[in-house]
PDB file of C-alpha atoms and ligand atoms in Angstrom:
ATOM      1  CA  MET A   1       0.000   0.000   0.000  1.00 96.00           C
ATOM      2  CA  ASN A   2       1.430   3.379  -1.036  1.00 98.00           C
ATOM      3  CA  ILE A   3       0.513   6.183   1.369  1.00 98.00           C
ATOM      4  CA  LEU A   4       0.911   9.904   0.759  1.00 98.00           C
ATOM      5  CA  VAL A   5       1.292  11.836   4.006  1.00 98.00           C
ATOM      6  CA  THR A   6       0.819  15.577   4.255  1.00 98.00           C
ATOM      7  CA  ASN A   7      -0.343  18.198   6.759  1.00 98.00           C
ATOM      8  CA  ASP A   8      -1.023  21.910   7.181  1.00 97.00           C
ATOM      9  CA  ASP A   9       1.366  22.595  10.069  1.00 97.00           C
ATOM     10  CA  GLY A  10       4.410  22.303   7.815  1.00 98.00           C
ATOM     11  CA  VAL A  11       7.016  19.698   6.977  1.00 97.00           C
ATOM     12  CA  PHE A  12       8.847  20.089  10.282  1.00 96.00           C
ATOM     13  CA  ALA A  13       5.781  19.623  12.515  1.00 97.00           C
ATOM     14  CA  PRO A  14       6.139  16.742  14.995  1.00 97.00           C
ATOM     15  CA  GLY A  15       2.607  15.468  14.300  1.00 98.00           C
ATOM     16  CA  LEU A  16       3.493  14.829  10.640  1.00 98.00           C
ATOM     17  CA  TRP A  17       6.457  12.655  11.584  1.00 98.00           C
ATOM     18  CA  ALA A  18       4.613  10.781  14.313  1.00 98.00           C
ATOM     19  CA  LEU A  19       2.008   9.937  11.665  1.00 98.00           C
ATOM     20  CA  ALA A  20       4.534   8.982   8.971  1.00 98.00           C
ATOM     21  CA  ARG A  21       6.455   6.768  11.415  1.00 98.00           C
ATOM     22  CA  GLU A  22       3.348   4.791  12.365  1.00 98.00           C
ATOM     23  CA  LEU A  23       2.022   4.544   8.784  1.00 98.00           C
ATOM     24  CA  ALA A  24       5.414   3.267   7.599  1.00 98.00           C
ATOM     25  CA  GLN A  25       4.523   0.059   9.515  1.00 97.00           C
ATOM     26  CA  VAL A  26       1.471  -0.337   7.264  1.00 97.00           C
ATOM     27  CA  GLY A  27       2.736   0.648   3.838  1.00 97.00           C
ATOM     28  CA  ARG A  28       5.259   2.610   1.830  1.00 97.00           C
ATOM     29  CA  VAL A  29       5.066   6.246   2.903  1.00 98.00           C
ATOM     30  CA  MET A  30       5.991   9.400   1.031  1.00 98.00           C
ATOM     31  CA  VAL A  31       5.809  12.774   2.798  1.00 98.00           C
ATOM     32  CA  VAL A  32       4.884  15.863   0.774  1.00 98.00           C
ATOM     33  CA  ALA A  33       4.126  18.822   3.031  1.00 98.00           C
ATOM     34  CA  PRO A  34       4.102  22.624   3.001  1.00 98.00           C
ATOM     35  CA  ASP A  35       7.447  24.263   3.792  1.00 97.00           C
ATOM     36  CA  ARG A  36       5.726  26.376   6.480  1.00 96.00           C
ATOM     37  CA  GLY A  37       2.541  26.498   8.514  1.00 95.00           C
ATOM     38  CA  GLN A  38      -0.591  26.629   6.342  1.00 94.00           C
ATOM     39  CA  SER A  39      -3.381  26.235   8.886  1.00 92.00           C
ATOM     40  CA  GLY A  40      -6.750  27.627   7.846  1.00 90.00           C
ATOM     41  CA  VAL A  41      -6.161  27.673   4.086  1.00 95.00           C
ATOM     42  CA  GLY A  42      -8.788  25.000   3.410  1.00 95.00           C
ATOM     43  CA  THR A  43      -8.676  23.539  -0.083  1.00 95.00           C
ATOM     44  CA  ALA A  44      -6.791  26.540  -1.556  1.00 96.00           C
ATOM     45  CA  VAL A  45      -4.620  25.776  -4.582  1.00 97.00           C
ATOM     46  CA  SER A  46      -1.665  27.893  -5.789  1.00 97.00           C
ATOM     47  CA  LEU A  47      -2.512  28.757  -9.368  1.00 96.00           C
ATOM     48  CA  TYR A  48      -0.386  30.719 -11.837  1.00 93.00           C
ATOM     49  CA  ARG A  49       2.919  30.463 -10.011  1.00 92.00           C
ATOM     50  CA  GLY A  50       5.815  28.033 -10.097  1.00 95.00           C
ATOM     51  CA  LEU A  51       6.358  25.685  -7.159  1.00 96.00           C
ATOM     52  CA  ARG A  52       9.958  24.737  -6.502  1.00 96.00           C
ATOM     53  CA  VAL A  53       9.894  21.505  -4.521  1.00 97.00           C
ATOM     54  CA  ASN A  54      12.790  20.619  -2.223  1.00 97.00           C
ATOM     55  CA  LYS A  55      13.659  17.157  -1.000  1.00 97.00           C
ATOM     56  CA  VAL A  56      14.235  17.470   2.738  1.00 97.00           C
ATOM     57  CA  PHE A  57      16.020  15.345   5.307  1.00 95.00           C
ATOM     58  CA  SER A  58      13.717  12.529   6.345  1.00 95.00           C
ATOM     59  CA  LEU A  59      13.512  11.390   9.954  1.00 90.00           C
ATOM     60  CA  ILE A  60      12.450   7.897   8.864  1.00 96.00           C
ATOM     61  CA  GLU A  61      14.356   5.319   6.890  1.00 93.00           C
ATOM     62  CA  ASP A  62      12.878   4.538   3.448  1.00 94.00           C
ATOM     63  CA  VAL A  63      10.518   7.523   3.641  1.00 97.00           C
ATOM     64  CA  ASP A  64      11.176  10.285   1.124  1.00 97.00           C
ATOM     65  CA  ALA A  65      10.097  13.763   2.166  1.00 98.00           C
ATOM     66  CA  TYR A  66       9.461  16.867   0.093  1.00 98.00           C
ATOM     67  CA  ALA A  67       8.741  20.462   1.078  1.00 98.00           C
ATOM     68  CA  VAL A  68       6.418  22.502  -1.130  1.00 98.00           C
ATOM     69  CA  PRO A  69       6.229  26.311  -1.026  1.00 97.00           C
ATOM     70  CA  GLY A  70       2.453  26.136  -1.238  1.00 97.00           C
ATOM     71  CA  THR A  71      -0.721  24.859   0.349  1.00 98.00           C
ATOM     72  CA  PRO A  72      -1.632  21.423   1.719  1.00 98.00           C
ATOM     73  CA  ALA A  73      -3.826  20.923  -1.356  1.00 98.00           C
ATOM     74  CA  ASP A  74      -0.831  21.721  -3.603  1.00 98.00           C
ATOM     75  CA  CYS A  75       1.129  19.015  -1.790  1.00 98.00           C
ATOM     76  CA  VAL A  76      -1.467  16.348  -2.538  1.00 98.00           C
ATOM     77  CA  ILE A  77      -1.870  17.456  -6.154  1.00 98.00           C
ATOM     78  CA  LEU A  78       1.908  17.401  -6.705  1.00 98.00           C
ATOM     79  CA  GLY A  79       2.386  14.209  -4.729  1.00 97.00           C
ATOM     80  CA  LEU A  80      -0.241  12.304  -6.694  1.00 97.00           C
ATOM     81  CA  GLY A  81       0.420  13.982 -10.018  1.00 95.00           C
ATOM     82  CA  SER A  82       4.189  13.945 -10.174  1.00 95.00           C
ATOM     83  CA  LEU A  83       6.340  13.155  -7.150  1.00 96.00           C
ATOM     84  CA  SER A  84       5.070   9.637  -6.490  1.00 95.00           C
ATOM     85  CA  GLU A  85       6.397   7.220  -9.073  1.00 94.00           C
ATOM     86  CA  GLU A  86       3.822   4.592  -8.133  1.00 95.00           C
ATOM     87  CA  PRO A  87       0.041   4.936  -7.795  1.00 97.00           C
ATOM     88  CA  VAL A  88      -0.988   6.149  -4.342  1.00 97.00           C
ATOM     89  CA  ASP A  89      -3.573   4.052  -2.483  1.00 97.00           C
ATOM     90  CA  LEU A  90      -4.280   6.301   0.502  1.00 97.00           C
ATOM     91  CA  VAL A  91      -3.865   9.972   1.432  1.00 98.00           C
ATOM     92  CA  VAL A  92      -3.479  10.845   5.110  1.00 98.00           C
ATOM     93  CA  SER A  93      -3.276  14.452   6.339  1.00 98.00           C
ATOM     94  CA  GLY A  94      -2.133  15.389   9.853  1.00 95.00           C
ATOM     95  CA  ILE A  95      -1.636  14.950  12.635  1.00 98.00           C
ATOM     96  CA  ASN A  96      -2.957  18.453  13.139  1.00 98.00           C
ATOM     97  CA  GLU A  97      -2.247  20.364  16.319  1.00 97.00           C
ATOM     98  CA  GLY A  98      -5.763  21.320  17.340  1.00 96.00           C
ATOM     99  CA  ALA A  99      -9.147  19.789  16.603  1.00 95.00           C
ATOM    100  CA  ASN A 100     -10.955  20.193  13.284  1.00 95.00           C
ATOM    101  CA  LEU A 101     -14.591  19.953  14.280  1.00 93.00           C
ATOM    102  CA  GLY A 102     -17.916  21.210  12.954  1.00 91.00           C
ATOM    103  CA  ASN A 103     -17.740  24.109  10.507  1.00 88.00           C
ATOM    104  CA  ASP A 104     -13.964  24.147  10.783  1.00 91.00           C
ATOM    105  CA  VAL A 105     -13.739  21.317   8.265  1.00 94.00           C
ATOM    106  CA  LEU A 106     -14.437  23.966   5.599  1.00 93.00           C
ATOM    107  CA  ILE A 107     -11.413  26.114   6.503  1.00 93.00           C
ATOM    108  CA  SER A 108      -9.009  23.477   7.757  1.00 95.00           C
ATOM    109  CA  GLY A 109      -5.909  22.953   5.631  1.00 98.00           C
ATOM    110  CA  THR A 110      -5.641  19.470   7.135  1.00 98.00           C
ATOM    111  CA  VAL A 111      -9.087  18.544   5.829  1.00 98.00           C
ATOM    112  CA  GLY A 112      -8.492  20.569   2.638  1.00 98.00           C
ATOM    113  CA  ALA A 113      -5.533  18.348   1.761  1.00 98.00           C
ATOM    114  CA  ALA A 114      -7.596  15.216   2.338  1.00 98.00           C
ATOM    115  CA  PHE A 115     -10.292  16.648   0.045  1.00 97.00           C
ATOM    116  CA  GLN A 116      -7.776  16.715  -2.808  1.00 97.00           C
ATOM    117  CA  GLY A 117      -7.281  12.981  -2.378  1.00 97.00           C
ATOM    118  CA  PHE A 118     -11.047  12.513  -2.154  1.00 97.00           C
ATOM    119  CA  PHE A 119     -11.588  14.580  -5.328  1.00 96.00           C
ATOM    120  CA  ARG A 120      -9.234  12.183  -7.123  1.00 96.00           C
ATOM    121  CA  GLY A 121     -11.185   9.147  -5.979  1.00 95.00           C
ATOM    122  CA  LEU A 122      -8.698   7.971  -3.342  1.00 96.00           C
ATOM    123  CA  PRO A 123      -9.423   6.910   0.224  1.00 97.00           C
ATOM    124  CA  SER A 124      -8.441   9.963   2.266  1.00 98.00           C
ATOM    125  CA  ILE A 125      -8.140  10.632   5.978  1.00 98.00           C
ATOM    126  CA  ALA A 126      -7.654  13.881   7.905  1.00 98.00           C
ATOM    127  CA  ILE A 127      -6.549  13.429  11.518  1.00 98.00           C
ATOM    128  CA  SER A 128      -6.228  15.951  14.341  1.00 98.00           C
ATOM    129  CA  VAL A 129      -5.574  15.977  18.072  1.00 98.00           C
ATOM    130  CA  ALA A 130      -7.978  18.072  20.134  1.00 96.00           C
ATOM    131  CA  ALA A 131      -5.334  20.082  22.013  1.00 94.00           C
ATOM    132  CA  PHE A 132      -2.788  22.816  21.404  1.00 93.00           C
ATOM    133  CA  GLU A 133      -0.438  22.119  24.318  1.00 95.00           C
ATOM    134  CA  ASP A 134       1.277  19.053  25.752  1.00 96.00           C
ATOM    135  CA  ILE A 135       0.117  17.010  22.782  1.00 97.00           C
ATOM    136  CA  ASP A 136       0.702  13.272  22.747  1.00 97.00           C
ATOM    137  CA  PHE A 137       0.609  12.270  19.083  1.00 98.00           C
ATOM    138  CA  VAL A 138       0.943   8.541  19.730  1.00 97.00           C
ATOM    139  CA  PRO A 139      -2.782   7.673  20.125  1.00 98.00           C
ATOM    140  CA  ALA A 140      -3.678   9.581  16.947  1.00 98.00           C
ATOM    141  CA  ALA A 141      -0.787   8.051  14.998  1.00 98.00           C
ATOM    142  CA  LYS A 142      -1.805   4.559  16.069  1.00 98.00           C
ATOM    143  CA  THR A 143      -5.432   5.330  15.187  1.00 98.00           C
ATOM    144  CA  ALA A 144      -4.348   6.413  11.702  1.00 98.00           C
ATOM    145  CA  ALA A 145      -2.389   3.194  11.221  1.00 98.00           C
ATOM    146  CA  LEU A 146      -5.353   1.064  12.334  1.00 98.00           C
ATOM    147  CA  LEU A 147      -7.636   2.986   9.956  1.00 98.00           C
ATOM    148  CA  ALA A 148      -5.145   2.501   7.130  1.00 98.00           C
ATOM    149  CA  ARG A 149      -5.216  -1.253   7.799  1.00 97.00           C
ATOM    150  CA  GLN A 150      -9.032  -1.180   7.660  1.00 96.00           C
ATOM    151  CA  VAL A 151      -8.892   0.667   4.341  1.00 96.00           C
ATOM    152  CA  ALA A 152      -6.369  -1.859   2.995  1.00 95.00           C
ATOM    153  CA  GLU A 153      -8.516  -4.818   4.036  1.00 95.00           C
ATOM    154  CA  HIS A 154     -12.050  -3.585   3.424  1.00 93.00           C
ATOM    155  CA  ALA A 155     -11.799  -0.407   1.350  1.00 88.00           C
ATOM    156  CA  LEU A 156     -14.033   2.483   2.378  1.00 88.00           C
ATOM    157  CA  PRO A 157     -17.734   1.540   2.236  1.00 82.00           C
ATOM    158  CA  ASN A 158     -18.642   4.621   0.219  1.00 82.00           C
ATOM    159  CA  HIS A 159     -16.754   7.351  -1.578  1.00 90.00           C
ATOM    160  CA  VAL A 160     -16.151   9.451   1.536  1.00 94.00           C
ATOM    161  CA  LEU A 161     -13.342  11.251   3.326  1.00 97.00           C
ATOM    162  CA  LEU A 162     -12.777  10.419   6.986  1.00 98.00           C
ATOM    163  CA  ASN A 163     -12.291  13.379   9.310  1.00 98.00           C
ATOM    164  CA  VAL A 164     -10.813  11.990  12.513  1.00 98.00           C
ATOM    165  CA  ASN A 165     -10.382  13.843  15.805  1.00 98.00           C
ATOM    166  CA  VAL A 166      -8.592  12.233  18.704  1.00 98.00           C
ATOM    167  CA  PRO A 167      -8.789  13.426  22.328  1.00 98.00           C
ATOM    168  CA  ASN A 168      -5.438  14.293  23.900  1.00 98.00           C
ATOM    169  CA  LEU A 169      -5.567  11.394  26.342  1.00 97.00           C
ATOM    170  CA  PRO A 170      -3.298   8.452  27.127  1.00 96.00           C
ATOM    171  CA  LEU A 171      -4.261   5.346  25.151  1.00 96.00           C
ATOM    172  CA  GLU A 172      -5.825   3.621  28.149  1.00 97.00           C
ATOM    173  CA  GLN A 173      -8.079   6.601  28.889  1.00 97.00           C
ATOM    174  CA  ILE A 174      -9.643   6.799  25.426  1.00 98.00           C
ATOM    175  CA  ALA A 175     -13.299   5.928  26.009  1.00 98.00           C
ATOM    176  CA  GLY A 176     -14.110   4.506  22.577  1.00 98.00           C
ATOM    177  CA  VAL A 177     -14.559   5.311  18.903  1.00 98.00           C
ATOM    178  CA  ALA A 178     -17.682   6.984  17.521  1.00 98.00           C
ATOM    179  CA  ILE A 179     -18.932   7.557  13.987  1.00 98.00           C
ATOM    180  CA  THR A 180     -20.215  11.124  14.118  1.00 98.00           C
ATOM    181  CA  ARG A 181     -21.774  14.033  12.259  1.00 96.00           C
ATOM    182  CA  LEU A 182     -20.596  17.632  12.320  1.00 94.00           C
ATOM    183  CA  ALA A 183     -21.506  19.768  15.332  1.00 91.00           C
ATOM    184  CA  HIS A 184     -22.605  23.365  14.895  1.00 84.00           C
ATOM    185  CA  ARG A 185     -20.494  26.069  16.403  1.00 73.00           C
ATOM    186  CA  ASN A 186     -22.357  28.984  17.926  1.00 65.00           C
ATOM    187  CA  TYR A 187     -19.785  31.626  17.212  1.00 65.00           C
ATOM    188  CA  MET A 188     -18.069  33.347  14.327  1.00 74.00           C
ATOM    189  CA  ASP A 189     -14.495  34.465  14.024  1.00 81.00           C
ATOM    190  CA  LEU A 190     -13.963  37.941  15.462  1.00 88.00           C
ATOM    191  CA  VAL A 191     -12.372  41.076  14.055  1.00 92.00           C
ATOM    192  CA  GLU A 192      -9.869  42.943  16.221  1.00 95.00           C
ATOM    193  CA  THR A 193      -8.877  46.490  15.261  1.00 96.00           C
ATOM    194  CA  HIS A 194      -5.333  47.713  15.931  1.00 97.00           C
ATOM    195  CA  HIS A 195      -3.212  50.757  15.145  1.00 97.00           C
ATOM    196  CA  ASP A 196       0.408  50.636  14.097  1.00 96.00           C
ATOM    197  CA  ALA A 197       3.159  53.083  15.205  1.00 96.00           C
ATOM    198  CA  LEU A 198       2.093  55.573  12.507  1.00 96.00           C
ATOM    199  CA  GLY A 199      -1.525  55.459  13.625  1.00 96.00           C
ATOM    200  CA  ARG A 200      -2.676  53.470  10.615  1.00 97.00           C
ATOM    201  CA  ARG A 201      -5.508  51.083  11.281  1.00 97.00           C
ATOM    202  CA  TYR A 202      -5.203  47.353  10.627  1.00 97.00           C
ATOM    203  CA  TYR A 203      -7.293  44.347  11.472  1.00 97.00           C
ATOM    204  CA  SER A 204      -6.758  40.805  12.608  1.00 94.00           C
ATOM    205  CA  ILE A 205      -9.199  37.927  12.462  1.00 90.00           C
ATOM    206  CA  VAL A 206      -9.146  35.821  15.602  1.00 88.00           C
ATOM    207  CA  ARG A 207     -10.944  32.671  16.598  1.00 81.00           C
ATOM    208  CA  GLY A 208     -13.980  33.322  18.750  1.00 76.00           C
ATOM    209  CA  LYS A 209     -14.443  31.622  22.084  1.00 71.00           C
ATOM    210  CA  PRO A 210     -15.593  28.056  21.443  1.00 67.00           C
ATOM    211  CA  ASP A 211     -19.295  27.849  22.214  1.00 71.00           C
ATOM    212  CA  TRP A 212     -20.745  24.591  21.042  1.00 71.00           C
ATOM    213  CA  HIS A 213     -24.231  23.416  20.411  1.00 71.00           C
ATOM    214  CA  VAL A 214     -23.461  19.878  21.556  1.00 82.00           C
ATOM    215  CA  ALA A 215     -25.929  17.422  20.119  1.00 89.00           C
ATOM    216  CA  ARG A 216     -25.571  13.692  20.567  1.00 92.00           C
ATOM    217  CA  ASN A 217     -23.474  11.812  18.007  1.00 96.00           C
ATOM    218  CA  THR A 218     -21.712  14.944  16.822  1.00 96.00           C
ATOM    219  CA  ASP A 219     -17.935  15.183  16.591  1.00 96.00           C
ATOM    220  CA  ILE A 220     -17.670  17.598  19.530  1.00 93.00           C
ATOM    221  CA  TRP A 221     -19.934  15.353  21.614  1.00 95.00           C
ATOM    222  CA  ALA A 222     -17.580  12.422  21.044  1.00 97.00           C
ATOM    223  CA  ILE A 223     -14.456  14.441  21.877  1.00 95.00           C
ATOM    224  CA  ARG A 224     -16.071  15.736  25.079  1.00 94.00           C
ATOM    225  CA  LYS A 225     -16.792  12.133  26.066  1.00 96.00           C
ATOM    226  CA  GLY A 226     -13.131  11.238  25.569  1.00 97.00           C
ATOM    227  CA  MET A 227     -13.885   9.282  22.405  1.00 98.00           C
ATOM    228  CA  ILE A 228     -12.231   9.295  19.011  1.00 98.00           C
ATOM    229  CA  SER A 229     -14.560  10.933  16.481  1.00 98.00           C
ATOM    230  CA  ILE A 230     -14.699   9.662  12.901  1.00 98.00           C
ATOM    231  CA  THR A 231     -16.899  11.763  10.607  1.00 98.00           C
ATOM    232  CA  PRO A 232     -17.481  10.518   7.053  1.00 97.00           C
ATOM    233  CA  LEU A 233     -17.529  13.595   4.810  1.00 97.00           C
ATOM    234  CA  HIS A 234     -18.373  14.125   1.192  1.00 93.00           C
ATOM    235  CA  SER A 235     -18.347  17.181  -0.981  1.00 90.00           C
ATOM    236  CA  ASP A 236     -22.058  17.565  -1.762  1.00 91.00           C
ATOM    237  CA  LEU A 237     -22.947  20.795   0.043  1.00 90.00           C
ATOM    238  CA  VAL A 238     -26.355  21.103  -1.579  1.00 91.00           C
ATOM    239  CA  HIS A 239     -29.298  21.551   0.789  1.00 91.00           C
ATOM    240  CA  ARG A 240     -32.078  19.726  -1.005  1.00 90.00           C
ATOM    241  CA  PRO A 241     -35.176  21.100   0.780  1.00 90.00           C
ATOM    242  CA  SER A 242     -34.085  24.633  -0.124  1.00 92.00           C
ATOM    243  CA  ARG A 243     -34.063  23.828  -3.806  1.00 89.00           C
ATOM    244  CA  CYS A 244     -37.858  23.507  -3.688  1.00 87.00           C
ATOM    245  CA  ALA A 245     -38.291  26.494  -1.384  1.00 87.00           C
ATOM    246  CA  LEU A 246     -36.232  28.724  -3.707  1.00 93.00           C
ATOM    247  CA  GLU A 247     -37.752  27.473  -6.965  1.00 90.00           C
ATOM    248  CA  GLY A 248     -40.236  30.342  -6.936  1.00 89.00           C
ATOM    249  CA  TRP A 249     -37.445  32.935  -7.023  1.00 94.00           C
ATOM    250  CA  CYS A 250     -36.207  31.835 -10.427  1.00 94.00           C
ATOM    251  CA  ALA A 251     -39.017  33.232 -12.599  1.00 93.00           C
ATOM    252  CA  ALA A 252     -38.982  36.533 -10.680  1.00 93.00           C
ATOM    253  CA  ILE A 253     -35.228  36.963 -11.210  1.00 95.00           C
ATOM    254  CA  HIS A 254     -35.422  36.000 -14.868  1.00 95.00           C
ATOM    255  CA  GLN A 255     -38.338  38.359 -15.493  1.00 94.00           C
ATOM    256  CA  GLY A 256     -36.542  41.107 -13.567  1.00 94.00           C
ATOM    257  CA  LEU A 257     -33.527  40.717 -15.857  1.00 95.00           C
ATOM    258  CA  LEU A 258     -35.681  40.726 -18.984  1.00 95.00           C
ATOM    259  CA  ALA A 259     -37.534  43.826 -17.807  1.00 95.00           C
ATOM    260  CA  GLN A 260     -34.216  45.711 -17.553  1.00 94.00           C
ATOM    261  CA  GLY A 261     -33.075  44.702 -21.038  1.00 84.00           C
ATOM    262  CA  SER A 262     -33.520  47.175 -23.874  1.00 69.00           C
TER     263      SER A 262
HETATM  264 MN1   MN B 301      -2.884  23.137  11.475  1.00 76.59          MN
END
């Protein structure tokens, strides 16, 4: 099994290497990761500029590693499209420092990278640890390896991407594994206004205080219970009931356009 490993925290992040080391027990691993932190860039792709890829020193025997001056999605596209000489069977992105739960799957570079594998029809896994400090990557790395073995033996039941969040707990304290749906977050990112030394105004966007609507069987519910959360994702964002509800707008818009024509 050929496994492409990437992340959004950059090629030197410890979570990436903990993941690669464990997955190297399951298959042949190649690391292709951003040359710097790329958290929050989602599925962004670097168009219209050259990407000079550097082979970097690998911490693991028989694992080649490349640094890309681009996004996590770029890494997967390059890895699958050029750097890997053999077909890739599995894409794994992580281990991210910090959870990727609820709406965050739409801005996460970790999940964004996995989406590029998903878009190309490959089994793809994004994996994160729900902590920013004193992180133990071992439980998440071992979880990824066990999932990779499941994929190798059974394939994924549907064409989905697995978004995995692991509580920052010792192995023996992990309460279980739950298949979940996305929780809803009750806050938006905040804008902070600052002034520089010349009095010019600038802004920063900061994460709001986490305030969760915790329904049963959601990803945040599982993490709060000390369980590993596995959310099967796909890319169909269409809300079907609204299609009917909005149908009546179409004629009005079309007629409005026609009425303004000469
Ligand atoms: Mn990150």
